[in-house]
Amino acid sequence: QSVLTQPPSVSGAPGQRVTISCTGSSSNIGAGYDVQWYQQFPGTAPKLLIYATNNRPSGVPDRFSGSKSGTSASLAITGLQAEDEADYYCQSYDSSLSGVVFGGGTKLTVL
Amino acid sequence: QVQLVQSGAEVKKAGSSVKVSCKASGGTFSSYSLNWVRQAPGQGPEWMGRTIPMFGITMYAQKFQGRVTITADKSTGTAYMDLSSLRSEDTAVYYCARGPPDTAMVTGMDVWGQGTTVTVSS
């Protein structure tokens, strides 16, 4: 049972926009801690996609964006491409656990 | 550009310990934190703890307190994760990842090792 809750799967057609939610609580996202998002392909390490809730590392396309409201955060992907098919994980800090926490992951399928 | 290179796969018996290494090539740890994250088959990542070699600070996830030891050798740019009293549930891919020094790690973990598969058999 992950501290941050994500939908197990989302899907969309090429060119469409999809969002992935990440629900936390008053001790993590709701406490104001930033959210990071990672993209992972099978057999590889996670890759940082979004940091500090809505910032992209160099090289990440601007089709990826993040936002946060209350105890939840979202990752939006616009202009969906086949190469976006991967697992996505949110991550934050939890003050009750005094540590970094991850979501359980969302598998994105491009139809 | 710093790369993190981890040691090879391990097969261990339940009750034993495993030590995984992570060497920074092409750079140093500088003031970054070095985190250990594991991922069991079909599961999300799980943070185990981290060390900030420059400041000699180490912290562990509550779940692993007393069972994990994270160390770093600044002279060789190598970090280590030692997990004891292994059980079948510890079978996972273990990653080291570079992060910022702040507690909440607001800039995320931006450089990851290739992962080390640890298999625990009974």
PDB file of C-alpha atoms in Angstrom:
ATOM      1  CA  GLN A   1       0.000   0.000   0.000  1.00  0.00           C
ATOM      2  CA  SER A   2       1.700   3.166  -1.220  1.00  0.00           C
ATOM      3  CA  VAL A   3       1.453   6.439   0.708  1.00  0.00           C
ATOM      4  CA  LEU A   4       0.637   8.276  -2.524  1.00  0.00           C
ATOM      5  CA  THR A   5      -2.257   6.865  -4.549  1.00  0.00           C
ATOM      6  CA  GLN A   6      -2.232   6.718  -8.337  1.00  0.00           C
ATOM      7  CA  PRO A   7      -4.658   5.085 -10.797  1.00  0.00           C
ATOM      8  CA  PRO A   8      -3.211   1.757 -11.984  1.00  0.00           C
ATOM      9  CA  SER A   9      -3.659   2.628 -15.633  1.00  0.00           C
ATOM     10  CA  VAL A  10      -4.655   5.370 -18.056  1.00  0.00           C
ATOM     11  CA  SER A  11      -4.847   5.347 -21.825  1.00  0.00           C
ATOM     12  CA  GLY A  12      -5.207   7.727 -24.716  1.00  0.00           C
ATOM     13  CA  ALA A  13      -4.946   7.932 -28.469  1.00  0.00           C
ATOM     14  CA  PRO A  14      -1.998   9.597 -30.213  1.00  0.00           C
ATOM     15  CA  GLY A  15      -2.324  13.366 -30.120  1.00  0.00           C
ATOM     16  CA  GLN A  16      -4.685  13.365 -27.151  1.00  0.00           C
ATOM     17  CA  ARG A  17      -4.150  14.782 -23.669  1.00  0.00           C
ATOM     18  CA  VAL A  18      -4.048  12.556 -20.617  1.00  0.00           C
ATOM     19  CA  THR A  19      -3.657  13.292 -16.935  1.00  0.00           C
ATOM     20  CA  ILE A  20      -2.369  11.094 -14.133  1.00  0.00           C
ATOM     21  CA  SER A  21      -3.426  11.890 -10.598  1.00  0.00           C
ATOM     22  CA  CYS A  22      -1.476  11.437  -7.383  1.00  0.00           C
ATOM     23  CA  THR A  23      -3.414  11.671  -4.134  1.00  0.00           C
ATOM     24  CA  GLY A  24      -1.684  12.183  -0.836  1.00  0.00           C
ATOM     25  CA  SER A  25      -2.571  13.553   2.584  1.00  0.00           C
ATOM     26  CA  SER A  26      -1.971  16.385   5.025  1.00  0.00           C
ATOM     27  CA  SER A  27       1.470  15.027   5.921  1.00  0.00           C
ATOM     28  CA  ASN A  28       2.876  15.089   2.398  1.00  0.00           C
ATOM     29  CA  ILE A  29       1.364  16.918  -0.588  1.00  0.00           C
ATOM     30  CA  GLY A  30      -1.200  18.677   1.615  1.00  0.00           C
ATOM     31  CA  ALA A  31       1.582  19.930   3.877  1.00  0.00           C
ATOM     32  CA  GLY A  32       3.043  21.838   0.948  1.00  0.00           C
ATOM     33  CA  TYR A  33       5.817  19.463  -0.031  1.00  0.00           C
ATOM     34  CA  ASP A  34       6.710  19.466  -3.696  1.00  0.00           C
ATOM     35  CA  VAL A  35       5.938  16.589  -6.028  1.00  0.00           C
ATOM     36  CA  GLN A  36       8.272  14.933  -8.484  1.00  0.00           C
ATOM     37  CA  TRP A  37       7.292  12.686 -11.386  1.00  0.00           C
ATOM     38  CA  TYR A  38       9.330   9.888 -12.933  1.00  0.00           C
ATOM     39  CA  GLN A  39       8.961   7.954 -16.183  1.00  0.00           C
ATOM     40  CA  GLN A  40      10.092   4.333 -16.332  1.00  0.00           C
ATOM     41  CA  PHE A  41      10.386   1.918 -19.246  1.00  0.00           C
ATOM     42  CA  PRO A  42      10.565  -1.848 -18.648  1.00  0.00           C
ATOM     43  CA  GLY A  43      13.949  -2.999 -17.420  1.00  0.00           C
ATOM     44  CA  THR A  44      15.335   0.504 -16.955  1.00  0.00           C
ATOM     45  CA  ALA A  45      15.784   2.924 -14.065  1.00  0.00           C
ATOM     46  CA  PRO A  46      13.234   5.670 -13.435  1.00  0.00           C
ATOM     47  CA  LYS A  47      13.924   8.990 -15.161  1.00  0.00           C
ATOM     48  CA  LEU A  48      13.143  12.350 -13.571  1.00  0.00           C
ATOM     49  CA  LEU A  49      10.380  14.000 -15.596  1.00  0.00           C
ATOM     50  CA  ILE A  50       9.090  16.823 -13.382  1.00  0.00           C
ATOM     51  CA  TYR A  51      10.603  18.312 -10.222  1.00  0.00           C
ATOM     52  CA  ALA A  52       9.357  20.847  -7.687  1.00  0.00           C
ATOM     53  CA  THR A  53       5.784  20.151  -8.855  1.00  0.00           C
ATOM     54  CA  ASN A  54       5.924  21.927 -12.235  1.00  0.00           C
ATOM     55  CA  ASN A  55       9.509  22.163 -13.462  1.00  0.00           C
ATOM     56  CA  ARG A  56      11.071  20.128 -16.266  1.00  0.00           C
ATOM     57  CA  PRO A  57      14.721  19.050 -16.304  1.00  0.00           C
ATOM     58  CA  SER A  58      16.646  19.951 -19.415  1.00  0.00           C
ATOM     59  CA  GLY A  59      15.675  17.722 -22.318  1.00  0.00           C
ATOM     60  CA  VAL A  60      12.144  16.888 -21.156  1.00  0.00           C
ATOM     61  CA  PRO A  61       9.592  18.026 -23.772  1.00  0.00           C
ATOM     62  CA  ASP A  62       7.127  20.738 -22.777  1.00  0.00           C
ATOM     63  CA  ARG A  63       4.323  18.282 -23.559  1.00  0.00           C
ATOM     64  CA  PHE A  64       4.829  17.160 -19.944  1.00  0.00           C
ATOM     65  CA  SER A  65       3.584  19.417 -17.154  1.00  0.00           C
ATOM     66  CA  GLY A  66       2.772  19.124 -13.482  1.00  0.00           C
ATOM     67  CA  SER A  67       0.408  20.806 -11.068  1.00  0.00           C
ATOM     68  CA  LYS A  68      -0.728  20.531  -7.475  1.00  0.00           C
ATOM     69  CA  SER A  69      -3.857  21.438  -5.505  1.00  0.00           C
ATOM     70  CA  GLY A  70      -4.641  20.589  -1.915  1.00  0.00           C
ATOM     71  CA  THR A  71      -3.592  17.032  -1.179  1.00  0.00           C
ATOM     72  CA  SER A  72      -3.304  16.000  -4.831  1.00  0.00           C
ATOM     73  CA  ALA A  73      -1.006  16.496  -7.771  1.00  0.00           C
ATOM     74  CA  SER A  74      -1.339  15.775 -11.472  1.00  0.00           C
ATOM     75  CA  LEU A  75       0.880  15.033 -14.424  1.00  0.00           C
ATOM     76  CA  ALA A  76      -0.467  16.115 -17.796  1.00  0.00           C
ATOM     77  CA  ILE A  77       0.808  14.857 -21.121  1.00  0.00           C
ATOM     78  CA  THR A  78      -0.379  16.629 -24.244  1.00  0.00           C
ATOM     79  CA  GLY A  79       0.097  15.562 -27.860  1.00  0.00           C
ATOM     80  CA  LEU A  80       0.388  11.938 -26.755  1.00  0.00           C
ATOM     81  CA  GLN A  81       2.988   9.895 -28.678  1.00  0.00           C
ATOM     82  CA  ALA A  82       3.607   6.160 -28.879  1.00  0.00           C
ATOM     83  CA  GLU A  83       6.957   6.664 -27.176  1.00  0.00           C
ATOM     84  CA  ASP A  84       5.193   7.986 -24.062  1.00  0.00           C
ATOM     85  CA  GLU A  85       3.929   4.488 -23.266  1.00  0.00           C
ATOM     86  CA  ALA A  86       5.586   3.766 -19.918  1.00  0.00           C
ATOM     87  CA  ASP A  87       5.015   3.635 -16.165  1.00  0.00           C
ATOM     88  CA  TYR A  88       4.772   6.937 -14.296  1.00  0.00           C
ATOM     89  CA  TYR A  89       5.428   7.489 -10.591  1.00  0.00           C
ATOM     90  CA  CYS A  90       4.849  10.467  -8.324  1.00  0.00           C
ATOM     91  CA  GLN A  91       7.115  11.180  -5.357  1.00  0.00           C
ATOM     92  CA  SER A  92       7.023  13.571  -2.424  1.00  0.00           C
ATOM     93  CA  TYR A  93       8.176  13.913   1.170  1.00  0.00           C
ATOM     94  CA  ASP A  94       6.128  12.798   4.154  1.00  0.00           C
ATOM     95  CA  SER A  95       6.625  14.549   7.494  1.00  0.00           C
ATOM     96  CA  SER A  96       4.965  11.783   9.536  1.00  0.00           C
ATOM     97  CA  LEU A  97       7.308   9.183   8.084  1.00  0.00           C
ATOM     98  CA  SER A  98      10.231  11.622   7.893  1.00  0.00           C
ATOM     99  CA  GLY A  99      11.088  10.258   4.505  1.00  0.00           C
ATOM    100  CA  VAL A 100      10.598  10.204   0.766  1.00  0.00           C
ATOM    101  CA  VAL A 101       7.448   8.470  -0.491  1.00  0.00           C
ATOM    102  CA  PHE A 102       6.384   7.230  -3.906  1.00  0.00           C
ATOM    103  CA  GLY A 103       3.099   6.438  -5.570  1.00  0.00           C
ATOM    104  CA  GLY A 104       2.289   2.925  -6.719  1.00  0.00           C
ATOM    105  CA  GLY A 105       2.604   3.887 -10.359  1.00  0.00           C
ATOM    106  CA  THR A 106       0.378   4.354 -13.388  1.00  0.00           C
ATOM    107  CA  LYS A 107       0.799   2.454 -16.624  1.00  0.00           C
ATOM    108  CA  LEU A 108       0.132   4.678 -19.632  1.00  0.00           C
ATOM    109  CA  THR A 109      -1.058   2.898 -22.761  1.00  0.00           C
ATOM    110  CA  VAL A 110      -1.093   4.732 -26.075  1.00  0.00           C
ATOM    111  CA  LEU A 111      -3.921   3.237 -28.109  1.00  0.00           C
TER     112      LEU A 111
ATOM    113  CA  GLN B   1      28.286  14.210 -16.619  1.00  0.00           C
ATOM    114  CA  VAL B   2      28.174  11.998 -13.545  1.00  0.00           C
ATOM    115  CA  GLN B   3      27.154   8.371 -14.009  1.00  0.00           C
ATOM    116  CA  LEU B   4      26.384   5.960 -11.201  1.00  0.00           C
ATOM    117  CA  VAL B   5      27.643   2.430 -11.770  1.00  0.00           C
ATOM    118  CA  GLN B   6      26.390  -0.306  -9.471  1.00  0.00           C
ATOM    119  CA  SER B   7      27.745  -3.728  -8.591  1.00  0.00           C
ATOM    120  CA  GLY B   8      26.380  -6.903 -10.137  1.00  0.00           C
ATOM    121  CA  ALA B   9      23.425  -9.119  -9.356  1.00  0.00           C
ATOM    122  CA  GLU B  10      23.350 -11.065  -6.086  1.00  0.00           C
ATOM    123  CA  VAL B  11      21.627 -14.263  -4.984  1.00  0.00           C
ATOM    124  CA  LYS B  12      21.366 -14.615  -1.229  1.00  0.00           C
ATOM    125  CA  LYS B  13      19.924 -17.004   1.317  1.00  0.00           C
ATOM    126  CA  ALA B  14      17.222 -15.840   3.691  1.00  0.00           C
ATOM    127  CA  GLY B  15      18.747 -14.544   6.906  1.00  0.00           C
ATOM    128  CA  SER B  16      21.999 -13.406   5.296  1.00  0.00           C
ATOM    129  CA  SER B  17      23.142  -9.908   4.293  1.00  0.00           C
ATOM    130  CA  VAL B  18      23.862  -8.180   1.002  1.00  0.00           C
ATOM    131  CA  LYS B  19      26.085  -5.211   0.233  1.00  0.00           C
ATOM    132  CA  VAL B  20      25.564  -3.256  -2.990  1.00  0.00           C
ATOM    133  CA  SER B  21      27.998  -0.627  -4.215  1.00  0.00           C
ATOM    134  CA  CYS B  22      27.450   2.484  -6.323  1.00  0.00           C
ATOM    135  CA  LYS B  23      30.402   4.304  -7.879  1.00  0.00           C
ATOM    136  CA  ALA B  24      30.205   7.818  -9.265  1.00  0.00           C
ATOM    137  CA  SER B  25      32.136   8.030 -12.524  1.00  0.00           C
ATOM    138  CA  GLY B  26      32.800  11.262 -14.391  1.00  0.00           C
ATOM    139  CA  GLY B  27      32.371  13.367 -11.277  1.00  0.00           C
ATOM    140  CA  THR B  28      32.131  13.369  -7.507  1.00  0.00           C
ATOM    141  CA  PHE B  29      29.365  13.266  -4.940  1.00  0.00           C
ATOM    142  CA  SER B  30      29.973  16.971  -4.275  1.00  0.00           C
ATOM    143  CA  SER B  31      27.214  18.239  -1.977  1.00  0.00           C
ATOM    144  CA  TYR B  32      24.562  15.910  -3.356  1.00  0.00           C
ATOM    145  CA  SER B  33      22.745  13.188  -1.460  1.00  0.00           C
ATOM    146  CA  LEU B  34      23.101   9.575  -2.515  1.00  0.00           C
ATOM    147  CA  ASN B  35      19.820   7.727  -2.155  1.00  0.00           C
ATOM    148  CA  TRP B  36      18.931   4.050  -2.237  1.00  0.00           C
ATOM    149  CA  VAL B  37      15.602   3.065  -3.762  1.00  0.00           C
ATOM    150  CA  ARG B  38      14.339  -0.457  -4.312  1.00  0.00           C
ATOM    151  CA  GLN B  39      11.638  -1.792  -6.585  1.00  0.00           C
ATOM    152  CA  ALA B  40      10.080  -5.208  -6.075  1.00  0.00           C
ATOM    153  CA  PRO B  41       8.694  -7.002  -9.144  1.00  0.00           C
ATOM    154  CA  GLY B  42       5.567  -5.230 -10.406  1.00  0.00           C
ATOM    155  CA  GLN B  43       5.687  -2.662  -7.592  1.00  0.00           C
ATOM    156  CA  GLY B  44       6.449   1.026  -7.298  1.00  0.00           C
ATOM    157  CA  PRO B  45       9.783   2.355  -6.068  1.00  0.00           C
ATOM    158  CA  GLU B  46      10.449   2.382  -2.331  1.00  0.00           C
ATOM    159  CA  TRP B  47      12.920   4.802  -0.733  1.00  0.00           C
ATOM    160  CA  MET B  48      15.270   3.155   1.765  1.00  0.00           C
ATOM    161  CA  GLY B  49      17.471   6.009   2.890  1.00  0.00           C
ATOM    162  CA  ARG B  50      20.235   8.361   1.895  1.00  0.00           C
ATOM    163  CA  THR B  51      23.599   9.788   2.782  1.00  0.00           C
ATOM    164  CA  ILE B  52      25.191  13.157   2.118  1.00  0.00           C
ATOM    165  CA  PRO B  53      28.879  12.265   1.973  1.00  0.00           C
ATOM    166  CA  MET B  54      30.152  15.849   2.164  1.00  0.00           C
ATOM    167  CA  PHE B  55      28.374  16.453   5.472  1.00  0.00           C
ATOM    168  CA  GLY B  56      28.511  12.940   6.882  1.00  0.00           C
ATOM    169  CA  ILE B  57      24.716  12.848   7.256  1.00  0.00           C
ATOM    170  CA  THR B  58      22.733   9.634   6.874  1.00  0.00           C
ATOM    171  CA  MET B  59      19.028   8.992   7.315  1.00  0.00           C
ATOM    172  CA  TYR B  60      16.898   5.905   6.856  1.00  0.00           C
ATOM    173  CA  ALA B  61      13.276   5.173   6.081  1.00  0.00           C
ATOM    174  CA  GLN B  62      11.464   4.053   9.220  1.00  0.00           C
ATOM    175  CA  LYS B  63      10.656   0.700   7.618  1.00  0.00           C
ATOM    176  CA  PHE B  64      14.324  -0.183   7.240  1.00  0.00           C
ATOM    177  CA  GLN B  65      15.733   1.316  10.467  1.00  0.00           C
ATOM    178  CA  GLY B  66      18.013  -1.201  12.137  1.00  0.00           C
ATOM    179  CA  ARG B  67      18.308  -3.395   9.070  1.00  0.00           C
ATOM    180  CA  VAL B  68      19.979  -1.126   6.528  1.00  0.00           C
ATOM    181  CA  THR B  69      23.311   0.674   6.658  1.00  0.00           C
ATOM    182  CA  ILE B  70      24.291   3.265   4.055  1.00  0.00           C
ATOM    183  CA  THR B  71      27.881   4.431   3.873  1.00  0.00           C
ATOM    184  CA  ALA B  72      30.065   6.372   1.472  1.00  0.00           C
ATOM    185  CA  ASP B  73      33.783   6.553   0.740  1.00  0.00           C
ATOM    186  CA  LYS B  74      34.505  10.078  -0.468  1.00  0.00           C
ATOM    187  CA  SER B  75      38.025   9.159  -1.548  1.00  0.00           C
ATOM    188  CA  THR B  76      36.784   6.625  -4.105  1.00  0.00           C
ATOM    189  CA  GLY B  77      33.404   8.235  -4.836  1.00  0.00           C
ATOM    190  CA  THR B  78      31.627   5.008  -3.889  1.00  0.00           C
ATOM    191  CA  ALA B  79      28.502   4.528  -1.794  1.00  0.00           C
ATOM    192  CA  TYR B  80      27.313   1.302  -0.239  1.00  0.00           C
ATOM    193  CA  MET B  81      24.004  -0.131   0.935  1.00  0.00           C
ATOM    194  CA  ASP B  82      24.099  -3.044   3.348  1.00  0.00           C
ATOM    195  CA  LEU B  83      20.815  -4.854   4.064  1.00  0.00           C
ATOM    196  CA  SER B  84      20.753  -7.561   6.731  1.00  0.00           C
ATOM    197  CA  SER B  85      18.364 -10.320   7.850  1.00  0.00           C
ATOM    198  CA  LEU B  86      17.225 -10.828   4.280  1.00  0.00           C
ATOM    199  CA  ARG B  87      13.827 -12.380   3.591  1.00  0.00           C
ATOM    200  CA  SER B  88      12.053 -13.321   0.379  1.00  0.00           C
ATOM    201  CA  GLU B  89      10.193  -9.990   0.362  1.00  0.00           C
ATOM    202  CA  ASP B  90      13.542  -8.225  -0.118  1.00  0.00           C
ATOM    203  CA  THR B  91      13.836  -9.670  -3.627  1.00  0.00           C
ATOM    204  CA  ALA B  92      13.943  -6.534  -5.767  1.00  0.00           C
ATOM    205  CA  VAL B  93      16.024  -4.297  -7.996  1.00  0.00           C
ATOM    206  CA  TYR B  94      18.045  -1.901  -5.864  1.00  0.00           C
ATOM    207  CA  TYR B  95      18.954   1.498  -7.305  1.00  0.00           C
ATOM    208  CA  CYS B  96      21.226   4.267  -6.129  1.00  0.00           C
ATOM    209  CA  ALA B  97      20.162   7.741  -7.195  1.00  0.00           C
ATOM    210  CA  ARG B  98      21.634  11.207  -6.830  1.00  0.00           C
ATOM    211  CA  GLY B  99      19.490  13.810  -5.143  1.00  0.00           C
ATOM    212  CA  PRO B 100      19.752  17.286  -3.622  1.00  0.00           C
ATOM    213  CA  PRO B 101      20.926  17.730  -0.019  1.00  0.00           C
ATOM    214  CA  ASP B 102      17.655  19.225   1.299  1.00  0.00           C
ATOM    215  CA  THR B 103      15.424  16.933   3.339  1.00  0.00           C
ATOM    216  CA  ALA B 104      12.384  17.181   1.071  1.00  0.00           C
ATOM    217  CA  MET B 105      14.531  16.757  -2.058  1.00  0.00           C
ATOM    218  CA  VAL B 106      12.523  19.275  -4.053  1.00  0.00           C
ATOM    219  CA  THR B 107      14.634  18.912  -7.170  1.00  0.00           C
ATOM    220  CA  GLY B 108      14.197  15.160  -7.270  1.00  0.00           C
ATOM    221  CA  MET B 109      16.596  12.316  -8.018  1.00  0.00           C
ATOM    222  CA  ASP B 110      18.173  13.184 -11.344  1.00  0.00           C
ATOM    223  CA  VAL B 111      20.878  10.557 -11.896  1.00  0.00           C
ATOM    224  CA  TRP B 112      20.229   6.860 -11.335  1.00  0.00           C
ATOM    225  CA  GLY B 113      22.405   3.783 -11.333  1.00  0.00           C
ATOM    226  CA  GLN B 114      21.563   0.899 -13.637  1.00  0.00           C
ATOM    227  CA  GLY B 115      20.103  -1.159 -10.802  1.00  0.00           C
ATOM    228  CA  THR B 116      21.255  -4.297  -9.002  1.00  0.00           C
ATOM    229  CA  THR B 117      18.985  -7.323  -8.830  1.00  0.00           C
ATOM    230  CA  VAL B 118      18.985  -9.001  -5.443  1.00  0.00           C
ATOM    231  CA  THR B 119      17.265 -12.365  -5.219  1.00  0.00           C
ATOM    232  CA  VAL B 120      16.608 -13.892  -1.807  1.00  0.00           C
ATOM    233  CA  SER B 121      15.943 -17.606  -1.688  1.00  0.00           C
ATOM    234  CA  SER B 122      14.835 -19.702   1.238  1.00  0.00           C
TER     235      SER B 122
END
